Structures are given as C-alpha cells and as structure tokens.
PDB file of C-alpha atoms in Angstrom:
ATOM      1  CA  VAL A   2      72.873 -11.710-140.268  1.00 76.00           C
ATOM      2  CA  ILE A   3      74.138  -9.054-137.850  1.00 81.00           C
ATOM      3  CA  ALA A   4      72.945 -11.040-134.815  1.00 84.00           C
ATOM      4  CA  LEU A   5      74.569 -14.183-136.205  1.00 82.00           C
ATOM      5  CA  THR A   6      77.833 -12.299-136.767  1.00 84.00           C
ATOM      6  CA  VAL A   7      77.797 -10.883-133.232  1.00 84.00           C
ATOM      7  CA  VAL A   8      77.030 -14.263-131.658  1.00 85.00           C
ATOM      8  CA  THR A   9      79.672 -15.984-133.795  1.00 84.00           C
ATOM      9  CA  GLY A  10      82.190 -13.294-132.812  1.00 82.00           C
ATOM     10  CA  ILE A  11      81.472 -13.709-129.109  1.00 81.00           C
ATOM     11  CA  VAL A  12      81.635 -17.510-129.321  1.00 80.00           C
ATOM     12  CA  LEU A  13      84.883 -17.275-131.273  1.00 76.00           C
ATOM     13  CA  VAL A  14      86.453 -14.931-128.732  1.00 75.00           C
ATOM     14  CA  LEU A  15      85.359 -17.211-125.873  1.00 72.00           C
ATOM     15  CA  ALA A  16      86.699 -20.277-127.677  1.00 73.00           C
ATOM     16  CA  ILE A  17      90.048 -18.609-128.346  1.00 70.00           C
ATOM     17  CA  ASP A  18      90.197 -17.460-124.739  1.00 65.00           C
ATOM     18  CA  GLU A  19      89.452 -20.942-123.430  1.00 66.00           C
ATOM     19  CA  TYR A  20      92.051 -22.437-125.778  1.00 63.00           C
ATOM     20  CA  ALA A  21      94.797 -19.890-125.259  1.00 62.00           C
ATOM     21  CA  ALA A  22      94.061 -19.558-121.511  1.00 71.00           C
ATOM     22  CA  LEU A  23      94.575 -15.817-121.562  1.00 78.00           C
ATOM     23  CA  SER A  24      91.950 -15.069-118.931  1.00 80.00           C
ATOM     24  CA  PRO A  25      93.427 -17.278-116.179  1.00 84.00           C
ATOM     25  CA  ARG A  26      96.817 -15.623-116.493  1.00 86.00           C
ATOM     26  CA  VAL A  27      95.291 -12.152-116.455  1.00 88.00           C
ATOM     27  CA  ALA A  28      92.948 -13.183-113.613  1.00 89.00           C
ATOM     28  CA  GLU A  29      95.836 -14.326-111.404  1.00 90.00           C
ATOM     29  CA  LYS A  30      97.724 -11.097-112.031  1.00 92.00           C
ATOM     30  CA  VAL A  31      94.624  -9.023-111.279  1.00 93.00           C
ATOM     31  CA  ALA A  32      93.964 -11.023-108.083  1.00 91.00           C
ATOM     32  CA  ARG A  33      97.530 -10.488-106.838  1.00 93.00           C
ATOM     33  CA  TRP A  34      97.382  -6.804-107.723  1.00 93.00           C
ATOM     34  CA  SER A  35      94.055  -6.477-105.874  1.00 92.00           C
ATOM     35  CA  ALA A  36      95.578  -7.863-102.693  1.00 92.00           C
ATOM     36  CA  ARG A  37      98.511  -5.473-102.872  1.00 92.00           C
ATOM     37  CA  LEU A  38      96.131  -2.581-103.489  1.00 91.00           C
ATOM     38  CA  ARG A  39      93.726  -3.518-100.710  1.00 90.00           C
ATOM     39  CA  TYR A  40      96.146  -4.090 -97.848  1.00 90.00           C
ATOM     40  CA  ASP A  41      98.620  -1.619 -96.381  1.00 86.00           C
ATOM     41  CA  ASN A  42     100.235  -4.359 -94.331  1.00 88.00           C
ATOM     42  CA  PRO A  43     102.834  -5.904 -96.694  1.00 90.00           C
ATOM     43  CA  LYS A  44     102.797  -9.276 -94.900  1.00 91.00           C
ATOM     44  CA  ARG A  45      99.034  -9.623 -95.179  1.00 91.00           C
ATOM     45  CA  ALA A  46      99.114  -8.335 -98.772  1.00 91.00           C
ATOM     46  CA  SER A  47     101.621 -11.011 -99.703  1.00 91.00           C
ATOM     47  CA  ILE A  48      99.579 -13.763 -98.014  1.00 91.00           C
ATOM     48  CA  ARG A  49      96.329 -12.642 -99.618  1.00 91.00           C
ATOM     49  CA  ALA A  50      97.978 -12.258-103.045  1.00 92.00           C
ATOM     50  CA  GLU A  51      98.917 -15.933-103.102  1.00 89.00           C
ATOM     51  CA  GLU A  52      95.611 -16.928-101.551  1.00 90.00           C
ATOM     52  CA  LEU A  53      93.493 -15.033-104.052  1.00 91.00           C
ATOM     53  CA  ALA A  54      95.570 -16.343-106.950  1.00 89.00           C
ATOM     54  CA  ALA A  55      94.884 -19.894-105.707  1.00 88.00           C
ATOM     55  CA  LEU A  56      91.203 -19.109-105.279  1.00 89.00           C
ATOM     56  CA  VAL A  57      90.900 -17.719-108.796  1.00 88.00           C
ATOM     57  CA  ARG A  58      92.584 -20.819-110.178  1.00 86.00           C
ATOM     58  CA  VAL A  59      90.002 -23.221-108.737  1.00 83.00           C
ATOM     59  CA  ARG A  60      87.101 -21.532-110.572  1.00 83.00           C
ATOM     60  CA  SER A  61      85.851 -23.671-113.399  1.00 81.00           C
ATOM     61  CA  TRP A  62      85.533 -21.396-116.420  1.00 80.00           C
ATOM     62  CA  ASN A  63      88.238 -19.075-117.656  1.00 80.00           C
ATOM     63  CA  LEU A  64      85.909 -16.110-117.835  1.00 81.00           C
ATOM     64  CA  LEU A  65      84.625 -16.892-114.345  1.00 85.00           C
ATOM     65  CA  LYS A  66      88.212 -16.746-113.108  1.00 87.00           C
ATOM     66  CA  LEU A  67      88.543 -13.296-114.640  1.00 87.00           C
ATOM     67  CA  ALA A  68      85.179 -12.177-113.251  1.00 89.00           C
ATOM     68  CA  THR A  69      86.201 -13.319-109.755  1.00 89.00           C
ATOM     69  CA  ALA A  70      89.498 -11.462-110.007  1.00 91.00           C
ATOM     70  CA  LEU A  71      87.721  -8.331-111.213  1.00 91.00           C
ATOM     71  CA  CYS A  72      85.347  -8.608-108.264  1.00 91.00           C
ATOM     72  CA  PHE A  73      88.357  -8.592-105.898  1.00 91.00           C
ATOM     73  CA  ALA A  74      89.887  -5.706-107.862  1.00 93.00           C
ATOM     74  CA  SER A  75      86.715  -3.669-107.612  1.00 92.00           C
ATOM     75  CA  ALA A  76      86.523  -4.234-103.843  1.00 91.00           C
ATOM     76  CA  ALA A  77      90.215  -3.335-103.517  1.00 92.00           C
ATOM     77  CA  VAL A  78      89.738  -0.068-105.407  1.00 92.00           C
ATOM     78  CA  ARG A  79      86.767   0.800-103.169  1.00 90.00           C
ATOM     79  CA  ALA A  80      88.744  -0.038-100.024  1.00 89.00           C
ATOM     80  CA  ARG A  81      91.671   2.057-101.223  1.00 88.00           C
ATOM     81  CA  ALA A  82      89.372   4.978-102.040  1.00 87.00           C
ATOM     82  CA  ARG A  83      87.777   4.735 -98.583  1.00 85.00           C
ATOM     83  CA  ARG A  84      91.214   4.838 -96.976  1.00 83.00           C
ATOM     84  CA  ALA A  85      92.177   7.865 -99.070  1.00 80.00           C
ATOM     85  CA  VAL A  86      89.027   9.708 -98.027  1.00 78.00           C
ATOM     86  CA  ALA A  87      89.560   8.697 -94.389  1.00 75.00           C
ATOM     87  CA  GLY A  88      93.132  10.014 -94.695  1.00 71.00           C
ATOM     88  CA  LEU A  89      91.764  13.450 -95.581  1.00 71.00           C
ATOM     89  CA  TYR A  90      89.973  13.456 -92.251  1.00 71.00           C
ATOM     90  CA  ALA A  91      93.045  12.355 -90.316  1.00 69.00           C
ATOM     91  CA  GLN A  92      94.568  14.995 -88.114  1.00 69.00           C
ATOM     92  CA  ILE A  93      97.997  16.537 -88.528  1.00 69.00           C
ATOM     93  CA  PRO A  94      99.829  19.341 -86.680  1.00 68.00           C
ATOM     94  CA  ALA A  95      99.129  22.820 -88.051  1.00 68.00           C
ATOM     95  CA  VAL A  96      99.745  26.405 -86.900  1.00 67.00           C
ATOM     96  CA  MET A  97      96.582  27.972 -85.476  1.00 65.00           C
ATOM     97  CA  ASP A  98      95.532  31.647 -85.565  1.00 64.00           C
ATOM     98  CA  ASP A  99      97.071  32.356 -82.149  1.00 69.00           C
ATOM     99  CA  GLY A 100     100.386  30.798 -83.183  1.00 68.00           C
ATOM    100  CA  ARG A 101      99.862  27.541 -81.277  1.00 70.00           C
ATOM    101  CA  VAL A 102     100.516  24.251 -83.029  1.00 70.00           C
ATOM    102  CA  ALA A 103      97.461  22.001 -82.809  1.00 72.00           C
ATOM    103  CA  LEU A 104      95.898  19.072 -84.659  1.00 71.00           C
ATOM    104  CA  LYS A 105      93.778  19.918 -87.704  1.00 71.00           C
ATOM    105  CA  LYS A 106      92.110  17.787 -90.360  1.00 73.00           C
ATOM    106  CA  VAL A 107      94.273  17.149 -93.421  1.00 70.00           C
ATOM    107  CA  ALA A 108      91.426  18.187 -95.713  1.00 70.00           C
ATOM    108  CA  ALA A 109      91.013  21.538 -93.968  1.00 71.00           C
ATOM    109  CA  VAL A 110      94.744  22.194 -94.054  1.00 72.00           C
ATOM    110  CA  ALA A 111      94.932  21.175 -97.722  1.00 74.00           C
ATOM    111  CA  VAL A 112      92.044  23.437 -98.707  1.00 75.00           C
ATOM    112  CA  THR A 113      93.453  26.403 -96.776  1.00 73.00           C
ATOM    113  CA  GLY A 114      96.902  25.675 -98.177  1.00 74.00           C
ATOM    114  CA  ALA A 115      95.526  25.558-101.713  1.00 78.00           C
ATOM    115  CA  MET A 116      93.739  28.870-101.119  1.00 76.00           C
ATOM    116  CA  ALA A 117      96.935  30.398 -99.772  1.00 72.00           C
ATOM    117  CA  LEU A 118      98.913  29.205-102.787  1.00 76.00           C
ATOM    118  CA  THR A 119      96.245  30.576-105.143  1.00 78.00           C
ATOM    119  CA  VAL A 120      96.493  33.923-103.390  1.00 73.00           C
ATOM    120  CA  LEU A 121     100.286  33.727-103.609  1.00 72.00           C
ATOM    121  CA  VAL A 122     100.112  33.338-107.380  1.00 77.00           C
ATOM    122  CA  ALA A 123      97.749  36.304-107.566  1.00 75.00           C
ATOM    123  CA  VAL A 124     100.055  38.288-105.277  1.00 70.00           C
ATOM    124  CA  GLU A 125     103.094  37.586-107.417  1.00 72.00           C
ATOM    125  CA  SER A 126     101.167  38.570-110.496  1.00 75.00           C
ATOM    126  CA  ALA A 127     100.024  41.785-108.798  1.00 71.00           C
ATOM    127  CA  ALA A 128     103.595  42.519-107.659  1.00 68.00           C
ATOM    128  CA  THR A 129     104.799  42.154-111.236  1.00 73.00           C
ATOM    129  CA  ARG A 130     102.088  44.532-112.401  1.00 72.00           C
ATOM    130  CA  THR A 131     103.004  47.017-109.633  1.00 68.00           C
ATOM    131  CA  GLN A 132     106.646  46.898-110.730  1.00 68.00           C
ATOM    132  CA  GLY A 133     105.476  47.791-114.208  1.00 72.00           C
ATOM    133  CA  ASN A 134     103.465  50.682-112.783  1.00 70.00           C
ATOM    134  CA  ILE A 135     106.480  51.932-110.810  1.00 66.00           C
ATOM    135  CA  ARG A 136     108.573  51.898-113.918  1.00 71.00           C
ATOM    136  CA  ALA A 137     105.796  53.836-115.574  1.00 71.00           C
ATOM    137  CA  GLY A 138     105.954  56.368-112.695  1.00 65.00           C
ATOM    138  CA  SER A 139     102.919  55.511-110.479  1.00 63.00           C
ATOM    139  CA  GLY A 140     102.676  53.569-107.138  1.00 61.00           C
ATOM    140  CA  SER A 141     105.274  52.110-104.734  1.00 63.00           C
ATOM    141  CA  VAL A 142     106.642  48.557-104.806  1.00 61.00           C
ATOM    142  CA  GLN A 143     107.408  48.616-101.089  1.00 67.00           C
ATOM    143  CA  ASP A 144     103.873  49.587-100.116  1.00 68.00           C
ATOM    144  CA  ALA A 145     102.315  46.973-102.367  1.00 64.00           C
ATOM    145  CA  ALA A 146     104.643  44.222-101.179  1.00 66.00           C
ATOM    146  CA  ALA A 147     104.076  45.101 -97.514  1.00 69.00           C
ATOM    147  CA  LYS A 148     100.303  44.864 -97.962  1.00 67.00           C
ATOM    148  CA  LEU A 149     100.605  41.584 -99.778  1.00 66.00           C
ATOM    149  CA  GLU A 150     102.946  40.126 -97.160  1.00 69.00           C
ATOM    150  CA  ALA A 151     100.509  41.070 -94.386  1.00 66.00           C
ATOM    151  CA  ALA A 152      97.651  39.435 -96.293  1.00 64.00           C
ATOM    152  CA  LEU A 153      99.670  36.277 -96.815  1.00 64.00           C
ATOM    153  CA  LEU A 154     100.703  36.062 -93.169  1.00 64.00           C
ATOM    154  CA  VAL A 155      97.044  36.112 -92.121  1.00 59.00           C
ATOM    155  CA  LEU A 156      96.293  33.343 -94.570  1.00 58.00           C
ATOM    156  CA  SER A 157      99.400  31.331 -93.746  1.00 55.00           C
ATOM    157  CA  LYS A 158      98.701  31.125 -90.039  1.00 55.00           C
ATOM    158  CA  ASP A 159      95.952  28.695 -90.814  1.00 53.00           C
ATOM    159  CA  THR A 160      98.004  26.442 -93.036  1.00 52.00           C
ATOM    160  CA  LEU A 161     100.969  24.146 -92.770  1.00 50.00           C
ATOM    161  CA  PRO A 162     104.116  25.848 -91.514  1.00 53.00           C
ATOM    162  CA  ALA A 163     105.847  24.693 -94.686  1.00 52.00           C
ATOM    163  CA  VAL A 164     103.293  26.499 -96.833  1.00 54.00           C
ATOM    164  CA  SER A 165     103.763  29.643 -94.772  1.00 54.00           C
ATOM    165  CA  ALA A 166     107.536  29.454 -95.115  1.00 56.00           C
ATOM    166  CA  VAL A 167     107.349  28.919 -98.862  1.00 57.00           C
ATOM    167  CA  SER A 168     104.786  31.705 -99.299  1.00 54.00           C
ATOM    168  CA  ILE A 169     106.741  34.225 -97.246  1.00 58.00           C
ATOM    169  CA  GLY A 170     110.018  33.174 -98.852  1.00 62.00           C
ATOM    170  CA  LYS A 171     108.583  33.670-102.316  1.00 60.00           C
ATOM    171  CA  LEU A 172     107.076  37.007-101.374  1.00 58.00           C
ATOM    172  CA  ARG A 173     110.355  38.235 -99.908  1.00 65.00           C
ATOM    173  CA  HIS A 174     112.110  37.092-103.051  1.00 65.00           C
ATOM    174  CA  ALA A 175     109.552  39.001-105.155  1.00 59.00           C
ATOM    175  CA  HIS A 176     109.943  41.996-102.837  1.00 61.00           C
ATOM    176  CA  ASP A 177     113.740  41.967-103.168  1.00 66.00           C
ATOM    177  CA  ALA A 178     113.466  41.620-106.915  1.00 59.00           C
TER     178      ALA A 178
ATOM    179  CA  VAL B  23      81.447 -17.207 -91.971  1.00 86.00           C
ATOM    180  CA  SER B  24      81.526 -17.695 -88.200  1.00 86.00           C
ATOM    181  CA  ALA B  25      79.002 -20.537 -88.417  1.00 86.00           C
ATOM    182  CA  CYS B  26      80.991 -22.233 -91.199  1.00 87.00           C
ATOM    183  CA  LEU B  27      84.185 -22.041 -89.177  1.00 88.00           C
ATOM    184  CA  LEU B  28      82.357 -23.408 -86.146  1.00 86.00           C
ATOM    185  CA  ARG B  29      80.915 -26.326 -88.118  1.00 87.00           C
ATOM    186  CA  ALA B  30      84.321 -27.071 -89.630  1.00 85.00           C
ATOM    187  CA  ARG B  31      85.850 -27.140 -86.165  1.00 84.00           C
ATOM    188  CA  GLY B  32      83.149 -29.548 -84.998  1.00 82.00           C
ATOM    189  CA  GLN B  33      84.065 -31.838 -87.868  1.00 82.00           C
ATOM    190  CA  GLY B  34      87.778 -31.525 -87.106  1.00 81.00           C
ATOM    191  CA  GLU B  35      88.443 -29.748 -90.395  1.00 81.00           C
ATOM    192  CA  ALA B  36      89.926 -26.461 -91.505  1.00 83.00           C
ATOM    193  CA  VAL B  37      88.423 -24.464 -94.344  1.00 88.00           C
ATOM    194  CA  HIS B  38      89.868 -22.190 -96.997  1.00 88.00           C
ATOM    195  CA  GLY B  39      88.433 -19.076 -98.609  1.00 88.00           C
ATOM    196  CA  TRP B  40      86.786 -20.819-101.551  1.00 88.00           C
ATOM    197  CA  VAL B  41      84.902 -23.226 -99.279  1.00 88.00           C
ATOM    198  CA  LEU B  42      83.715 -20.318 -97.147  1.00 90.00           C
ATOM    199  CA  MET B  43      82.513 -18.495-100.259  1.00 89.00           C
ATOM    200  CA  LYS B  44      80.604 -21.551-101.450  1.00 88.00           C
ATOM    201  CA  GLN B  45      79.068 -22.329 -98.058  1.00 88.00           C
ATOM    202  CA  THR B  46      78.050 -18.786 -97.224  1.00 88.00           C
ATOM    203  CA  GLY B  47      77.057 -17.733-100.743  1.00 88.00           C
ATOM    204  CA  ARG B  48      78.902 -14.473-100.114  1.00 88.00           C
ATOM    205  CA  SER B  49      81.352 -12.797-102.467  1.00 87.00           C
ATOM    206  CA  GLY B  50      85.093 -13.235-102.058  1.00 87.00           C
ATOM    207  CA  PRO B  51      85.780  -9.677-100.867  1.00 89.00           C
ATOM    208  CA  THR B  52      83.050 -10.013 -98.218  1.00 90.00           C
ATOM    209  CA  VAL B  53      84.400 -13.311 -96.923  1.00 91.00           C
ATOM    210  CA  TYR B  54      87.978 -12.068 -96.867  1.00 91.00           C
ATOM    211  CA  GLY B  55      86.874  -8.874 -95.133  1.00 90.00           C
ATOM    212  CA  VAL B  56      85.412 -11.018 -92.344  1.00 91.00           C
ATOM    213  CA  LEU B  57      88.539 -13.191 -92.219  1.00 91.00           C
ATOM    214  CA  ASP B  58      90.693 -10.055 -91.942  1.00 90.00           C
ATOM    215  CA  ARG B  59      88.719  -8.846 -88.938  1.00 91.00           C
ATOM    216  CA  MET B  60      88.713 -12.253 -87.264  1.00 91.00           C
ATOM    217  CA  GLU B  61      92.464 -12.527 -87.763  1.00 91.00           C
ATOM    218  CA  ASP B  62      92.935  -9.076 -86.257  1.00 90.00           C
ATOM    219  CA  TRP B  63      90.907 -10.124 -83.210  1.00 90.00           C
ATOM    220  CA  GLY B  64      92.894 -13.346 -82.841  1.00 90.00           C
ATOM    221  CA  TRP B  65      89.785 -15.438 -83.466  1.00 90.00           C
ATOM    222  CA  ILE B  66      91.288 -17.509 -86.284  1.00 90.00           C
ATOM    223  CA  VAL B  67      94.680 -18.750 -87.340  1.00 89.00           C
ATOM    224  CA  GLY B  68      95.659 -19.450 -90.916  1.00 89.00           C
ATOM    225  CA  TYR B  69      98.186 -21.882 -92.301  1.00 89.00           C
ATOM    226  CA  TRP B  70      99.298 -22.847 -95.775  1.00 89.00           C
ATOM    227  CA  GLU B  71      98.526 -26.197 -97.291  1.00 85.00           C
ATOM    228  CA  ASP B  72     101.556 -28.378 -97.755  1.00 84.00           C
ATOM    229  CA  LEU B  73     102.317 -28.633-101.475  1.00 78.00           C
ATOM    230  CA  GLY B  74     105.099 -30.667-102.929  1.00 78.00           C
ATOM    231  CA  PRO B  75     107.993 -28.827-104.587  1.00 78.00           C
ATOM    232  CA  GLU B  76     106.831 -30.062-108.005  1.00 79.00           C
ATOM    233  CA  SER B  77     103.464 -28.343-107.677  1.00 77.00           C
ATOM    234  CA  SER B  78     103.163 -25.181-109.743  1.00 75.00           C
ATOM    235  CA  ARG B  79      99.806 -23.981-108.433  1.00 75.00           C
ATOM    236  CA  PRO B  80      99.524 -21.339-105.690  1.00 78.00           C
ATOM    237  CA  ARG B  81      98.976 -22.722-102.178  1.00 83.00           C
ATOM    238  CA  ARG B  82      95.617 -22.483-100.452  1.00 87.00           C
ATOM    239  CA  ARG B  83      95.414 -21.053 -96.968  1.00 90.00           C
ATOM    240  CA  PHE B  84      93.316 -22.843 -94.386  1.00 91.00           C
ATOM    241  CA  TYR B  85      91.677 -21.247 -91.387  1.00 92.00           C
ATOM    242  CA  GLU B  86      90.521 -22.566 -88.045  1.00 90.00           C
ATOM    243  CA  LEU B  87      89.119 -21.048 -84.895  1.00 89.00           C
ATOM    244  CA  THR B  88      91.356 -20.359 -81.926  1.00 89.00           C
ATOM    245  CA  PRO B  89      89.989 -21.033 -78.407  1.00 89.00           C
ATOM    246  CA  GLU B  90      89.269 -17.287 -78.102  1.00 89.00           C
ATOM    247  CA  GLY B  91      87.610 -17.385 -81.495  1.00 87.00           C
ATOM    248  CA  LEU B  92      85.447 -20.347 -80.517  1.00 87.00           C
ATOM    249  CA  ALA B  93      84.167 -18.523 -77.458  1.00 88.00           C
ATOM    250  CA  GLY B  94      83.697 -15.304 -79.408  1.00 87.00           C
ATOM    251  CA  VAL B  95      81.884 -16.982 -82.282  1.00 87.00           C
ATOM    252  CA  ARG B  96      79.576 -18.835 -79.895  1.00 86.00           C
ATOM    253  CA  GLU B  97      78.718 -15.627 -78.132  1.00 86.00           C
ATOM    254  CA  LEU B  98      78.100 -13.877 -81.440  1.00 85.00           C
ATOM    255  CA  LEU B  99      75.892 -16.658 -82.785  1.00 84.00           C
ATOM    256  CA  GLU B 100      73.964 -16.981 -79.523  1.00 85.00           C
ATOM    257  CA  GLU B 101      73.122 -13.337 -79.901  1.00 82.00           C
ATOM    258  CA  ARG B 102      72.330 -13.276 -83.623  1.00 79.00           C
ATOM    259  CA  ARG B 103      71.714 -16.803 -84.982  1.00 76.00           C
ATOM    260  CA  PRO B 104      71.163 -19.267 -82.142  1.00 74.00           C
ATOM    261  CA  GLN B 105      69.917 -21.960 -84.556  1.00 70.00           C
ATOM    262  CA  GLU B 106      73.458 -22.170 -86.015  1.00 70.00           C
ATOM    263  CA  LEU B 107      74.747 -23.460 -82.673  1.00 69.00           C
ATOM    264  CA  LEU B 108      72.899 -26.769 -82.900  1.00 66.00           C
ATOM    265  CA  ASP B 109      73.364 -29.523 -85.449  1.00 65.00           C
ATOM    266  CA  VAL B 110      70.470 -31.511 -86.991  1.00 54.00           C
ATOM    267  CA  HIS B 111      70.368 -33.699 -83.851  1.00 56.00           C
ATOM    268  CA  GLY B 112      70.116 -30.690 -81.576  1.00 57.00           C
ATOM    269  CA  ARG B 113      73.671 -31.159 -80.290  1.00 64.00           C
ATOM    270  CA  PRO B 114      76.016 -28.167 -79.886  1.00 64.00           C
ATOM    271  CA  VAL B 115      78.182 -27.532 -82.931  1.00 65.00           C
ATOM    272  CA  GLY B 116      81.935 -26.937 -82.732  1.00 59.00           C
ATOM    273  CA  GLY B 117      82.890 -28.927 -79.668  1.00 59.00           C
ATOM    274  CA  ALA B 118      83.352 -27.847 -76.099  1.00 56.00           C
ATOM    275  CA  VAL B 119      83.706 -24.202 -75.190  1.00 53.00           C
ATOM    276  CA  PRO B 120      87.198 -23.607 -73.796  1.00 52.00           C
ATOM    277  CA  LYS B 121      87.673 -22.026 -70.407  1.00 52.00           C
ATOM    278  CA  LEU B 122      89.223 -18.605 -70.923  1.00 52.00           C
ATOM    279  CA  ALA B 123      91.082 -16.391 -68.529  1.00 51.00           C
ATOM    280  CA  PRO B 124      89.129 -13.272 -67.518  1.00 51.00           C
ATOM    281  CA  GLY B 125      89.348 -10.684 -70.286  1.00 47.00           C
ATOM    282  CA  GLY B 126      90.590 -13.301 -72.779  1.00 43.00           C
ATOM    283  CA  ALA B 127      87.822 -12.726 -75.323  1.00 41.00           C
ATOM    284  CA  SER B 128      84.726 -10.693 -75.682  1.00 38.00           C
TER     285      SER B 128
END
C-alpha cells in the first residue's frame, strides 16, 4: 500500500507538472540565471542566457528541461567557485616588512588582516581592562597603550595599508580615551 | 566539438549548441565551455537565427568555423584524431584549408 501510494504520488506530481508546465518556466529561469552566474562578461552572459533558454526549451520532457537547466546551474556554481578561489590567489599591492609596497596574494593579505583585526579586538579589550586597573590604582594606561601600538604596527606592516590605518586609528582613539 | 564543426562546414551548414550536444554526447556545460574557448581564440563566429516578430520562443545561436578556426581545428585533429579528418570515402572533411598570413593561427 505504501509503495502504491508513493508511486501514485510521484505519477500525480509528474502529471500535474506536465499539465501545468511549471518545470519549463522554472528551467528557463534557471538556465538564464546560470549564464549570468557563469560569465563575468555581460555581453557573453546575455548571449548565453538566451541561448541556454532556447536549448532548454527544445528538450522533450518537462522534467528533462529542468534537469538540463540544473546541469547548467551546477556547472555555473562550480565555475563561479573556481573563480572565487582563483581570486584569493590573485595579487594585490600590500605594505611589506621593510615599508615597500609590493604585490602579495589576496589570501595571504586577508589572513594577516584578519589576524591583525583579531589582535586589535584583544588589544582594545586589554586597554579597557587596564583602564579599570588604573582606576583601581595599579598600572599605567600610557605604558599599556604604547606596547599595544608597537605590537599592532609590527602586525600591520604585513597587511593592507587600510587595515593598518584603521588599526592605528582605533588604538589612538582608545589611547586618547 | 571541433570535428562536428568541421563536418558541418563541409556540408555547408552551421550548428547550434543542442546539435553539438547530441552529436558529441557531451553535456551542455562541456560543449559551451569549448565554444567559449573557441570564440575567445577567434576560431568560430556565432549568429542568431532569424525569427519572425510573432515568434515567442528564444532564438538559437548558430556557430561556424572561421578560416583561422578551420586551420586550427585541422591541426588539432591531425594531432589527436586524424580519422576525423576523412569522410567515409576517404576525402578530407570541411573543405579546403585557407591560406593564412604568418602568425594568423596556431
């Protein structure tokens, strides 16, 4: 009885889909979306979107149309992911240890930047704690902030100049406060 | 895909993506990946089919080899699938090889 119910359900869904032609409409939209996702070049994306929509339409069964569109979508997602990963290995200008600006991999800069920001959060938290200690009568805010600023500068040299500027700006703000 | 385009050229026809998928037995993304590269190299040109204004279906895009593409495809097939260069009568497929300027195609 269960098998019969399942089979009847599937057949019913397929029959409704064939009758209402839901799949073809969805398939065309998915095919167009796939083209836009896959190609960076807007002209080619537009050409392929229409082309893939036409290709999906000539398939004989509605579910086949959807399967074809999903196949294009899957390939587009993979292509997009590959480009994103490749982008991480692209090179951008960054400040080196000796102060020179040179090309570094985006991934390396992002990781170092993330580390620097993590340290910044810890620094700000430590500065807040030090302020509390000062109020309680132990330690010096100036000493603590100077040490933290020096630590951040070392870290920031290896990251994007923007990260350095933000880090130092925030630290100075914390120091002034 | 190259062999299909070459055969189509020999028959004086242009082919669209669906035909290439059927003839090669490859998936759509694979075929279109090849077409993308061939377009980038200038080996093929594409053009839209001419539909009347009353037609509501999306247009198909046809592809055919350029002279550079013909030379390039022949060279590629000679290297990898020489049997694709001859028809059932042993005659060369795809018509005459155009004379290219030095450095025109690799």
